[in-house]
Coordinates of C-alpha atoms in Angstrom, one line a residue:
Chain W
M75 CA -13.6 9.3 50.9
T76 CA -13.4 7.1 47.8
V77 CA -16.0 4.4 47.4
T78 CA -14.7 1.4 45.4
T79 CA -17.2 -1.2 44.3
K80 CA -17.6 -3.6 41.4
G81 CA -19.4 -2.0 38.5
A82 CA -22.1 -3.7 36.4
L83 CA -19.5 -5.3 34.2
G84 CA -17.4 -6.5 37.2
E85 CA -14.8 -3.8 36.6
L86 CA -13.3 -1.8 39.4
F87 CA -15.6 1.2 40.0
D88 CA -14.4 4.1 42.0
E89 CA -16.8 7.0 41.6
S90 CA -14.2 9.7 42.0
L91 CA -11.6 8.0 39.7
Y92 CA -14.2 7.2 37.1
S93 CA -15.4 10.8 37.1
T94 CA -11.9 12.2 36.8
I95 CA -10.9 9.9 34.0
N96 CA -14.1 10.6 32.1
R97 CA -13.6 14.3 32.4
F98 CA -10.0 13.8 31.1
Y99 CA -11.3 12.1 28.0
I100 CA -14.0 14.7 27.4
A101 CA -11.3 17.4 27.6
E102 CA -9.2 15.3 25.2
A103 CA -12.0 15.2 22.6
W104 CA -12.4 19.0 22.7
L105 CA -8.6 19.5 22.2
L106 CA -8.7 17.2 19.1
D107 CA -11.9 18.8 17.6
E108 CA -10.6 22.4 18.3
R109 CA -7.4 21.4 16.6
K110 CA -5.2 22.1 19.6
L111 CA -2.9 19.2 18.6
R112 CA 0.2 20.3 20.5
A113 CA -1.9 20.5 23.7
W114 CA -3.3 17.1 22.8
L115 CA 0.2 15.6 22.4
D116 CA 1.1 17.0 25.8
L117 CA -1.5 14.5 27.3
F118 CA 1.1 11.8 26.6
T119 CA 4.3 11.0 28.4
E120 CA 7.8 11.3 26.8
E121 CA 8.0 7.5 26.4
M122 CA 4.6 7.3 24.8
V123 CA 3.5 4.9 22.1
Y124 CA 0.5 5.6 19.8
Y125 CA -0.4 2.3 18.4
M126 CA -3.0 1.3 15.8
P127 CA -3.0 -2.3 14.6
R128 CA -4.5 -3.7 11.4
R129 CA -7.7 -5.7 11.9
K130 CA -8.0 -8.7 9.8
N131 CA -11.0 -10.6 8.4
V132 CA -10.8 -14.0 10.0
N133 CA -13.2 -16.8 10.9
R134 CA -14.9 -16.7 14.3
K135 CA -12.9 -19.7 15.5
E136 CA -9.7 -17.8 14.6
L137 CA -10.5 -14.5 16.3
A138 CA -7.4 -14.7 18.3
R139 CA -5.5 -13.6 15.2
E140 CA -8.0 -10.9 14.1
I141 CA -5.8 -8.2 15.7
P142 CA -2.1 -9.2 15.1
E143 CA 0.1 -9.1 18.2
R144 CA 2.2 -6.0 18.6
G145 CA 5.6 -6.6 17.2
T146 CA 4.6 -9.1 14.6
D147 CA 2.8 -7.2 11.9
L148 CA 2.5 -3.9 10.0
P149 CA 0.3 -1.6 12.2
F150 CA -1.1 1.6 10.8
F151 CA 0.7 3.5 13.6
E152 CA 3.3 2.6 16.1
D153 CA 4.7 6.0 16.9
N154 CA 6.9 7.2 19.7
R155 CA 7.0 10.7 20.9
K156 CA 9.4 11.8 18.2
L157 CA 7.3 10.5 15.3
M158 CA 4.2 12.1 16.9
E159 CA 6.1 15.4 17.0
V160 CA 6.8 14.9 13.3
R161 CA 3.1 14.5 12.7
I162 CA 2.1 17.5 14.7
Q163 CA 4.9 19.7 13.3
R164 CA 3.9 18.6 9.8
L165 CA 0.3 19.6 10.4
E166 CA 1.3 22.9 11.8
S167 CA 3.4 23.8 8.7
G168 CA 0.5 24.9 6.5
T169 CA 1.6 22.6 3.7
A170 CA 0.4 19.2 5.0
W171 CA -2.1 18.8 2.2
A172 CA -4.0 15.9 3.7
E173 CA -5.2 18.3 6.3
E174 CA -5.0 21.6 4.5
P175 CA -7.5 23.1 4.8
P176 CA -8.0 21.2 8.1
S177 CA -10.8 18.6 8.6
R178 CA -13.8 19.3 10.8
T179 CA -13.9 16.4 13.2
R180 CA -16.2 15.4 16.1
H181 CA -14.9 12.8 18.5
L182 CA -17.3 11.1 20.9
F183 CA -15.5 9.1 23.5
G184 CA -17.6 7.0 25.8
N185 CA -18.3 3.6 27.4
L186 CA -15.4 4.2 29.8
V187 CA -14.3 1.1 31.7
I188 CA -11.5 1.2 34.2
E189 CA -10.0 -2.2 34.0
K190 CA -7.2 -2.0 36.5
V191 CA -5.6 0.4 39.0
E192 CA -2.1 -0.3 40.0
D193 CA -0.6 0.5 43.5
D194 CA 1.2 3.5 42.1
G195 CA -2.0 4.9 40.7
T196 CA -1.5 3.7 37.1
V197 CA -4.8 3.3 35.5
H198 CA -5.7 0.9 32.6
A199 CA -8.8 2.2 30.9
K200 CA -10.7 1.5 27.7
T201 CA -13.2 3.7 25.8
A202 CA -15.3 3.3 22.7
F203 CA -15.5 6.1 20.2
I204 CA -17.3 7.4 17.1
C205 CA -15.5 10.1 15.1
H206 CA -16.9 11.9 12.1
R207 CA -14.5 13.6 9.7
S208 CA -15.5 16.2 7.1
H209 CA -12.8 17.4 4.8
G210 CA -12.7 19.8 1.9
E211 CA -16.1 20.4 0.4
T212 CA -17.9 17.1 0.6
T213 CA -15.6 14.4 1.7
T214 CA -16.7 12.6 4.8
A215 CA -15.5 9.6 6.8
L216 CA -17.0 7.9 9.8
Y217 CA -14.7 6.0 12.2
S218 CA -15.7 3.9 15.1
G219 CA -13.5 1.8 17.3
Y220 CA -12.1 1.5 20.8
R221 CA -9.0 2.6 22.7
V222 CA -7.0 0.9 25.4
D223 CA -4.9 3.3 27.5
I224 CA -2.4 3.2 30.3
L225 CA -2.6 6.5 32.2
H226 CA -0.4 7.8 35.0
P227 CA -1.3 10.4 37.6
V228 CA 1.0 13.4 37.0
D229 CA 0.8 16.8 38.7
G230 CA -2.9 16.5 39.4
S231 CA -3.8 15.3 35.9
W232 CA -3.1 12.3 33.7
K233 CA -0.6 11.4 31.1
I234 CA -1.0 8.5 28.7
S235 CA 2.1 6.3 28.2
D236 CA 0.5 3.7 25.9
R237 CA -2.5 4.0 23.6
T238 CA -3.9 1.3 21.4
V239 CA -6.5 2.4 18.9
V240 CA -8.5 -0.4 17.2
L241 CA -10.8 0.6 14.4
D242 CA -14.0 -1.3 13.5
A243 CA -12.8 -1.7 9.9
N244 CA -10.9 -4.0 7.7
V245 CA -10.4 -1.8 4.6
I246 CA -10.3 1.8 5.8
L247 CA -12.9 3.9 4.1
D248 CA -11.0 7.1 4.2
K249 CA -8.4 8.6 1.8
N250 CA -5.8 8.8 4.6
I251 CA -5.7 8.5 8.4
A252 CA -4.5 12.0 8.9
I253 CA -6.5 12.6 12.1
F254 CA -6.0 11.2 15.6
F255 CA -8.1 9.2 18.0
Chain Q
M10 CA -13.7 -6.9 -34.5
K11 CA -11.0 -4.3 -34.7
T12 CA -10.1 -2.6 -31.5
K13 CA -10.9 1.1 -31.0
K14 CA -7.8 3.2 -31.4
Y15 CA -6.8 5.7 -28.7
D16 CA -4.7 8.8 -29.3
V17 CA -4.6 10.4 -25.9
L18 CA -1.0 11.7 -25.7
N19 CA 0.8 14.1 -28.1
T20 CA 4.3 12.8 -27.9
E21 CA 5.7 16.1 -29.4
T22 CA 4.0 18.5 -27.0
G23 CA 3.3 16.2 -24.0
R24 CA -0.4 17.1 -24.0
L25 CA -2.5 14.4 -22.3
D26 CA -6.3 14.0 -22.6
P27 CA -7.7 13.7 -19.1
T28 CA -10.7 11.8 -20.3
I29 CA -8.7 8.6 -19.6
Y30 CA -9.2 9.2 -15.9
S31 CA -12.9 9.7 -15.7
D32 CA -14.6 7.9 -18.6
E33 CA -16.6 4.8 -17.5
E34 CA -16.2 3.1 -20.9
I35 CA -12.5 3.6 -21.0
Y36 CA -12.3 2.1 -17.5
K37 CA -14.3 -0.9 -18.5
E38 CA -12.0 -1.4 -21.5
E39 CA -8.9 -1.2 -19.2
M40 CA -10.2 -4.0 -17.1
E41 CA -10.1 -6.2 -20.2
K42 CA -7.3 -4.9 -22.3
I43 CA -4.8 -4.2 -19.5
F44 CA -5.8 -6.1 -16.4
G45 CA -6.9 -9.1 -18.5
R46 CA -3.6 -9.3 -20.2
A47 CA -0.7 -8.0 -18.1
W48 CA 1.3 -9.8 -15.4
L49 CA -0.1 -8.5 -12.1
L50 CA 1.7 -8.5 -8.8
I51 CA -0.6 -10.3 -6.4
G52 CA 1.4 -11.3 -3.4
H53 CA 4.7 -12.6 -1.9
E54 CA 5.9 -16.1 -1.1
S55 CA 6.3 -15.2 2.6
L56 CA 2.5 -14.7 2.8
I57 CA 1.9 -18.3 2.0
E58 CA 4.9 -20.2 3.4
K59 CA 3.4 -23.6 4.1
P60 CA 1.2 -26.0 2.2
G61 CA -2.4 -25.2 3.0
D62 CA -1.7 -21.4 3.4
F63 CA -3.8 -19.0 1.4
F64 CA -4.0 -15.2 1.0
H65 CA -6.9 -13.3 -0.5
T66 CA -5.9 -10.9 -3.2
Y67 CA -7.1 -9.2 -6.4
M68 CA -6.2 -9.2 -10.1
G69 CA -7.6 -5.9 -11.2
E70 CA -11.1 -5.8 -9.7
Q71 CA -11.5 -9.5 -9.6
P72 CA -11.1 -11.4 -6.3
V73 CA -8.4 -14.1 -6.3
I74 CA -7.3 -16.8 -4.0
L75 CA -3.5 -17.3 -3.7
S76 CA -2.7 -20.7 -2.3
R77 CA 0.1 -23.1 -1.7
D78 CA -1.1 -26.6 -2.3
K79 CA 0.0 -29.9 -0.9
T80 CA 2.9 -30.2 -3.4
G81 CA 4.1 -26.8 -2.4
A82 CA 3.0 -25.2 -5.8
I83 CA 1.5 -21.8 -5.9
N84 CA -2.0 -21.3 -7.3
A85 CA -3.9 -18.2 -8.2
M86 CA -7.6 -18.8 -8.7
L87 CA -10.7 -16.6 -9.3
N88 CA -12.5 -16.5 -6.0
I89 CA -15.9 -17.2 -7.7
C90 CA -17.7 -20.5 -7.2
R91 CA -18.3 -22.3 -10.5
H92 CA -21.8 -23.1 -9.5
R93 CA -23.5 -19.7 -8.8
G94 CA -20.7 -17.2 -8.4
A95 CA -20.5 -16.7 -4.6
R96 CA -17.1 -16.1 -3.1
V97 CA -15.5 -19.3 -1.9
V98 CA -13.0 -17.5 0.5
R99 CA -14.3 -14.7 2.7
T100 CA -11.3 -14.1 5.0
D101 CA -8.0 -12.2 4.4
D102 CA -5.8 -15.2 4.8
G103 CA -5.6 -18.5 6.7
S104 CA -4.7 -22.1 6.4
C105 CA -7.0 -25.0 5.3
K106 CA -7.3 -28.3 3.5
S107 CA -10.0 -27.3 1.0
F108 CA -12.1 -24.3 0.1
V109 CA -15.8 -24.8 0.8
C110 CA -18.3 -22.4 -0.9
P111 CA -20.6 -21.1 1.9
Y112 CA -23.6 -21.1 -0.5
H113 CA -24.1 -24.8 -1.5
A114 CA -20.9 -26.3 -0.2
W115 CA -19.2 -27.0 -3.5
T116 CA -15.7 -27.9 -2.3
Y117 CA -12.4 -27.2 -4.1
G118 CA -8.9 -28.4 -3.4
L119 CA -6.0 -26.0 -2.6
D120 CA -5.1 -26.3 -6.3
G121 CA -8.7 -25.3 -7.3
K122 CA -9.9 -28.7 -8.5
L123 CA -13.6 -29.4 -7.7
E124 CA -13.4 -32.2 -5.2
W125 CA -17.0 -32.6 -3.9
V126 CA -20.5 -31.5 -4.8
P127 CA -23.3 -32.2 -2.4
G128 CA -25.9 -34.5 -4.0
E129 CA -23.7 -35.3 -6.9
E130 CA -25.5 -38.6 -7.4
E131 CA -28.8 -38.0 -5.6
L132 CA -29.6 -34.6 -7.1
Y133 CA -27.4 -34.2 -10.2
D134 CA -27.7 -37.9 -11.3
G135 CA -23.9 -37.9 -11.8
T136 CA -23.9 -35.3 -14.6
I137 CA -21.4 -32.9 -13.0
D138 CA -18.0 -33.1 -14.8
R139 CA -15.8 -32.3 -11.9
A140 CA -12.6 -32.2 -14.0
E141 CA -14.1 -29.3 -16.0
M142 CA -15.6 -27.4 -13.1
G143 CA -12.6 -26.3 -11.0
L144 CA -12.0 -22.7 -10.0
K145 CA -10.7 -20.6 -12.9
K146 CA -7.0 -20.5 -12.7
A147 CA -4.5 -17.8 -13.7
R148 CA -0.9 -18.4 -14.9
V149 CA 1.4 -17.8 -12.0
A150 CA 5.1 -17.0 -12.0
T151 CA 7.5 -15.6 -9.3
Y152 CA 10.4 -13.3 -9.3
A153 CA 12.6 -13.2 -6.2
G154 CA 9.7 -14.1 -3.9
L155 CA 7.2 -11.7 -5.5
I156 CA 4.2 -13.6 -7.0
F157 CA 2.7 -12.4 -10.3
A158 CA -0.3 -13.8 -12.3
T159 CA -1.9 -13.2 -15.6
W160 CA -5.2 -14.3 -17.1
D161 CA -3.7 -14.3 -20.7
H162 CA -2.2 -17.6 -21.8
D163 CA -0.6 -15.7 -24.7
A164 CA 1.3 -13.4 -22.5
P165 CA 5.1 -13.6 -22.7
S166 CA 7.0 -15.2 -19.8
L167 CA 7.3 -13.1 -16.6
E168 CA 11.0 -12.9 -17.3
D169 CA 10.4 -11.3 -20.7
Y170 CA 7.6 -9.1 -19.3
L171 CA 9.9 -7.6 -16.7
G172 CA 12.8 -7.5 -19.2
D173 CA 15.7 -5.3 -18.3
A174 CA 13.6 -3.6 -15.6
R175 CA 14.8 -6.5 -13.5
W176 CA 18.3 -5.2 -13.7
Y177 CA 17.1 -2.4 -11.5
L178 CA 14.5 -4.3 -9.4
D179 CA 17.2 -6.7 -8.3
L180 CA 18.8 -3.7 -6.5
E181 CA 16.0 -3.9 -3.9
F182 CA 14.4 -7.4 -4.2
N183 CA 17.4 -9.6 -5.0
R184 CA 20.2 -8.5 -2.7
S185 CA 20.2 -11.6 -0.5
A186 CA 19.8 -15.4 -1.1
K187 CA 17.4 -15.3 1.9
G188 CA 15.1 -13.0 -0.2
T189 CA 12.6 -10.5 1.2
K190 CA 9.8 -10.7 3.7
A191 CA 6.5 -9.0 3.3
F192 CA 4.6 -7.3 6.2
G193 CA 1.0 -6.1 5.9
P194 CA -0.9 -4.9 3.9
H195 CA -2.6 -1.7 5.0
K196 CA -5.8 -1.5 2.9
W197 CA -7.7 1.7 2.3
V198 CA -9.9 3.1 -0.4
I199 CA -9.0 6.4 -2.1
P200 CA -11.0 8.5 -4.5
I201 CA -8.6 8.4 -7.5
N202 CA -8.1 6.9 -10.9
W203 CA -5.6 4.1 -10.5
K204 CA -3.2 5.5 -13.2
T205 CA -2.5 8.7 -11.2
A206 CA -0.9 6.7 -8.4
V207 CA 1.2 4.9 -11.0
D208 CA 2.6 7.8 -13.0
N209 CA 3.4 9.5 -9.7
C210 CA 6.1 6.9 -9.1
S211 CA 8.4 8.8 -11.4
D212 CA 7.4 12.2 -10.3
W213 CA 10.2 13.7 -8.2
Y214 CA 9.0 17.2 -9.4
H215 CA 6.2 17.2 -6.7
V216 CA 8.4 16.0 -3.8
P217 CA 9.9 19.3 -2.7
Y218 CA 6.5 21.0 -2.5
S219 CA 3.8 18.3 -2.0
H220 CA 5.9 16.5 0.6
A221 CA 7.6 19.6 2.1
S222 CA 5.8 19.3 5.4
A223 CA 6.8 15.7 5.9
A224 CA 10.3 16.0 4.7
N225 CA 11.1 19.2 6.7
A226 CA 9.6 17.8 9.9
L227 CA 11.6 14.6 9.5
T228 CA 14.8 16.5 8.8
R229 CA 14.3 18.8 11.8
I230 CA 13.2 16.1 14.3
M231 CA 14.7 12.9 13.1
G232 CA 17.7 14.2 11.2
A233 CA 16.4 12.7 8.0
P234 CA 18.1 13.7 4.7
R235 CA 16.7 16.9 3.1
M236 CA 14.4 16.5 0.2
T237 CA 14.4 20.1 -1.1
S238 CA 14.6 21.1 -4.7
D239 CA 18.3 22.1 -4.5
V240 CA 19.1 18.6 -3.4
L241 CA 16.8 16.6 -5.6
W242 CA 17.2 18.5 -8.9
K243 CA 21.0 17.8 -8.8
K244 CA 20.8 14.0 -8.3
K245 CA 23.0 12.0 -10.7
G246 CA 20.5 9.2 -11.0
R247 CA 18.0 9.0 -13.9
A248 CA 14.6 7.8 -14.8
A249 CA 14.6 4.6 -16.8
F250 CA 11.8 3.0 -18.7
V251 CA 11.4 -0.6 -19.9
N252 CA 8.3 -2.4 -21.1
G253 CA 5.9 -0.1 -19.2
H254 CA 7.9 -0.3 -16.0
Q255 CA 9.2 2.9 -14.5
V256 CA 12.3 3.1 -12.5
C257 CA 14.1 6.0 -10.9
F258 CA 17.5 5.2 -9.7
F259 CA 20.3 6.9 -7.7
R260 CA 24.0 6.8 -8.3
L261 CA 26.1 6.0 -5.2
P262 CA 27.9 7.4 -3.4
D263 CA 27.1 10.8 -4.9
D264 CA 23.3 10.6 -4.6
S265 CA 23.3 8.9 -1.1
F266 CA 20.7 10.4 1.1
D267 CA 22.0 9.3 4.4
G268 CA 25.7 8.5 3.8
N269 CA 25.3 4.8 4.8
P270 CA 28.6 3.3 3.5
Y271 CA 26.7 0.1 2.7
G272 CA 24.1 1.8 0.5
M273 CA 20.9 -0.2 0.9
D274 CA 22.4 -2.8 3.2
S275 CA 22.5 -2.6 6.9
T276 CA 25.7 -4.5 7.5
E277 CA 29.1 -5.1 5.8
E278 CA 28.2 -8.8 5.5
N279 CA 24.9 -8.1 3.7
H280 CA 26.7 -5.6 1.5
A281 CA 29.3 -8.2 0.5
E282 CA 26.6 -10.6 -0.4
A283 CA 24.8 -8.0 -2.5
I284 CA 27.9 -7.4 -4.5
E285 CA 28.4 -11.1 -5.1
R286 CA 24.8 -11.4 -6.3
L287 CA 24.5 -8.2 -8.3
G288 CA 28.1 -7.4 -9.3
E289 CA 30.1 -4.4 -8.3
L290 CA 28.2 -1.7 -10.1
R291 CA 24.7 -2.8 -9.0
G292 CA 25.7 -3.9 -5.6
D293 CA 27.7 -0.8 -4.7
G294 CA 27.0 2.0 -7.2
V295 CA 23.3 2.1 -7.9
M296 CA 20.3 2.4 -5.6
L297 CA 16.7 1.8 -6.7
G298 CA 14.5 4.8 -6.1
T299 CA 10.8 5.1 -6.7
H300 CA 9.4 2.6 -9.3
S301 CA 6.3 1.1 -10.7
L302 CA 5.6 -2.1 -12.7
F303 CA 3.0 -2.0 -15.4
P304 CA 0.2 -1.7 -14.8
N305 CA -0.5 -1.3 -11.1
T306 CA 2.5 -2.1 -8.8
V307 CA 3.8 1.1 -7.2
L308 CA 6.8 2.1 -5.2
G309 CA 8.2 -1.0 -3.6
F310 CA 5.6 -3.6 -2.9
R311 CA 2.3 -1.8 -3.1
I312 CA -0.7 -2.4 -5.3
V313 CA -3.3 -0.1 -6.6
I314 CA -6.5 -2.1 -7.1
P315 CA -9.0 -0.4 -9.5
R316 CA -12.6 -0.1 -8.1
G317 CA -14.0 2.2 -10.7
P318 CA -12.8 5.2 -12.7
N319 CA -12.5 7.3 -9.6
E320 CA -12.1 4.7 -6.8
T321 CA -9.0 2.7 -6.0
E322 CA -8.1 0.4 -3.2
F323 CA -4.5 1.0 -2.0
W324 CA -2.5 -1.9 -0.5
H325 CA 0.7 -1.1 1.3
F326 CA 3.0 -3.9 2.1
S327 CA 6.4 -3.2 3.6
H328 CA 9.1 -5.6 2.4
T329 CA 12.4 -6.1 4.2
N330 CA 15.6 -7.9 3.5
A331 CA 15.3 -11.3 5.1
A332 CA 19.0 -11.3 5.8
D333 CA 18.5 -8.6 8.4
T334 CA 17.7 -9.4 12.0
P335 CA 14.0 -9.5 13.0
E336 CA 14.5 -6.2 14.9
K337 CA 16.1 -4.5 11.9
Q338 CA 13.3 -5.8 9.6
R339 CA 10.7 -4.5 11.9
E340 CA 12.4 -1.1 12.1
V341 CA 12.4 -0.9 8.3
A342 CA 8.8 -2.1 8.0
L343 CA 7.6 0.5 10.5
E344 CA 9.5 3.3 8.8
H345 CA 7.9 2.3 5.5
A346 CA 4.5 2.4 7.1
A347 CA 5.0 5.7 8.8
Q348 CA 6.0 7.3 5.5
N349 CA 3.8 5.6 2.9
G350 CA 1.1 3.6 4.7
A351 CA -2.6 4.7 5.2
G352 CA -1.5 7.3 7.7
G353 CA 1.9 7.9 6.1
H354 CA 3.6 11.3 6.4
F355 CA 4.2 11.3 2.6
E356 CA 1.4 9.2 1.2
S357 CA -1.4 11.2 3.0
D358 CA -0.5 14.4 1.1
D359 CA -0.7 12.8 -2.4
I360 CA -4.4 11.8 -2.4
D361 CA -6.2 15.1 -3.0
N362 CA -3.8 15.9 -5.8
W363 CA -4.4 12.5 -7.5
N364 CA -8.2 12.9 -6.8
Q365 CA -8.3 16.3 -8.5
V366 CA -6.1 15.2 -11.5
S367 CA -8.5 12.3 -11.9
Q368 CA -11.7 14.4 -11.6
S369 CA -10.5 16.9 -14.1
G370 CA -11.4 14.6 -16.9
K371 CA -15.1 15.2 -16.2
Y372 CA -14.9 18.9 -17.0
A373 CA -15.2 20.4 -20.5
G374 CA -12.8 23.1 -19.7
A375 CA -10.1 20.6 -18.5
R376 CA -10.6 18.5 -21.6
E377 CA -10.2 21.6 -23.7
I378 CA -6.9 22.7 -22.1
G379 CA -5.6 19.2 -21.5
Q380 CA -2.8 18.3 -19.1
Y381 CA 0.9 18.6 -19.8
I382 CA 3.6 16.0 -19.1
N383 CA 6.3 17.7 -21.3
M384 CA 9.2 18.1 -19.0
G385 CA 12.4 16.9 -20.6
I386 CA 10.6 16.1 -23.9
G387 CA 12.9 15.1 -26.7
N388 CA 15.9 14.4 -24.4
T389 CA 15.5 10.7 -23.9
T390 CA 18.8 8.7 -24.3
T391 CA 20.1 5.2 -24.0
D392 CA 23.3 4.0 -22.4
D393 CA 25.6 1.0 -22.6
V394 CA 25.5 0.4 -18.9
F395 CA 22.1 1.5 -17.6
P396 CA 19.3 -0.3 -19.4
G397 CA 16.1 1.2 -20.8
Q398 CA 15.1 4.6 -22.1
L399 CA 16.9 7.1 -19.9
S400 CA 15.9 10.7 -18.9
D401 CA 18.4 13.5 -19.3
R402 CA 17.9 14.6 -15.7
F403 CA 16.8 12.9 -12.5
V404 CA 13.7 15.1 -12.4
S405 CA 11.8 14.5 -15.6
E406 CA 8.4 13.6 -17.0
Q407 CA 9.8 11.1 -19.5
N408 CA 8.4 8.1 -17.7
H409 CA 4.9 9.7 -17.5
R410 CA 5.0 10.0 -21.2
F411 CA 6.2 6.4 -21.7
F412 CA 3.7 5.1 -19.2
Y413 CA 0.7 6.6 -21.1
S414 CA 2.2 5.4 -24.4
R415 CA 2.4 1.9 -23.0
W416 CA -1.2 2.3 -21.7
Q417 CA -2.1 3.2 -25.3
E418 CA -0.2 0.2 -26.7
F419 CA -2.2 -2.2 -24.5
M420 CA -5.5 -0.4 -25.2
N421 CA -5.0 -0.4 -29.0
A422 CA -3.8 -4.0 -29.2
D423 CA -6.1 -6.8 -30.4
S424 CA -3.9 -9.3 -28.6
W425 CA -0.4 -9.8 -27.2
D426 CA 0.8 -10.1 -30.8
D427 CA 0.4 -6.3 -31.1
I428 CA 2.2 -5.4 -27.8
P429 CA 6.0 -4.9 -28.3
L430 CA 8.6 -5.9 -25.7
D431 CA 12.0 -4.1 -25.5
P432 CA 14.9 -6.4 -26.4
M433 CA 16.8 -7.6 -23.4
K434 CA 20.3 -6.1 -23.5
A435 CA 21.3 -5.6 -19.8
N436 CA 24.4 -7.2 -18.4
F437 CA 23.1 -9.2 -15.3
E438 CA 26.4 -9.5 -13.4
G439 CA 26.4 -11.6 -10.3
T440 CA 24.6 -14.7 -9.2
A441 CA 21.0 -13.4 -8.7
S442 CA 18.3 -14.8 -10.9
M443 CA 14.5 -14.8 -11.4
D444 CA 14.4 -17.5 -8.7
G445 CA 16.1 -15.3 -6.2

């Protein structure tokens, strides 16, 4: 029996659903950090979008335009499945110098909030993250941000059809965004 | 006082002294002798469309407000309050009636004039000369929607500064009377000396290997044109060099990457307009490849902003033909970003190379052995049709050599009087002009 209540933040809170989505994200973090990128990409649907907007420095009263609306701006990423395949195939080639030798990353996904569950089981969830990247001998970068996902129940697990990654940064303090979140 | 004379490039052997990448004193001198004198790309008219709009940018290291005032005129002003030096603007962009310094509320107009000082009578006894205390202004000029500025009032006109390089730049920036539209920028900080990103604009030698992973995956999955050495080394285009600006161009239809019958244009109609504006040869027979404008505009509409000998902020804008539909413009912009933005398939793989080239200047062994940019040395030619100094092959290091020679001309000059400009000889067929 599932118990659905309102969580502390007023979000929908179903213990069993919360637990399964949380475990999904923990498994995702390990795939990224263990460099199993093809398995990671398989967590997404064929019609997927991996989207990362810019984040502008604006006055508090203009925060509505801090993150430009999708379709109006130049995001860091707005990749469909094919473009993501290009990224993964590139990294697998052994000559993608941005990640050769590969980075050591550690992704911590947390603060899960399930915002909406649709009748067909589609879940809208957001998570916060911290990610540390260590590359080459001494290069490091620390990313933080949040992700907003649309997930679908597929064959006993979940597939992401739409991911928005918002970094807590204006000017990115890393030599390239050659890792995923 | 006479300027210190640099001799960093042996033009007979192509040997380059890597000290120019890592030396703190050289870097400081560059900020003055190059970024204090040259015309610098700082923005695009589409970023400040309406009176009151502003966009925050940089000229070299220095923060600059780019604004459109009530008269519609474009202003570039040092973003440093005349009172104590705080930054007057602290956001990326916006729209306003005046700029108010957050420290003591000195208030400047959109044109930089000092309009109001708190306590002007009560505290300063009316001694402030407001007419003399506006924000420091740069000279501004535009070319086909691109906005340039210089601090040097003795600099030549922008038209003369670009010279015959404009014959090539028109191929991308001046195809339509509607102009271009800028999207972005991505901003990120990379551990390189700014010059390495600039000379790389003419470096097609690195493409088949540095960018093999990106090019091959794009070919396999997206059907993109091959970028292997057997393709690139046979291109009929050349590298051209004018006044410090590097251009690589392709000849159409032979060098076409994707077989588009309209070359750079997406429709027959756009193509017809481009021919009318640029003439038959430029509209139909030549395509602009990678290019840079001296000193720090790279490949399209991107800017490398120096932050120290080994630190550079990279700004990536995508620019699109405003004659295209919004959907087409977006497709082009996203493709640019996927290839050369902060997470670009191509751009990402350049950074460690540039970082290590830059760092090498710190090592005695590297200074002893030097670097070599000698490919195609002694083979530079000129041509009646294609302006500038031309390489003998498409893949060449001619423009690297000319770039560092130009760098040296700026660094060794006491003033603009000592900096030569190539005579303008190009035949600008068609109706396109500096004004678009």
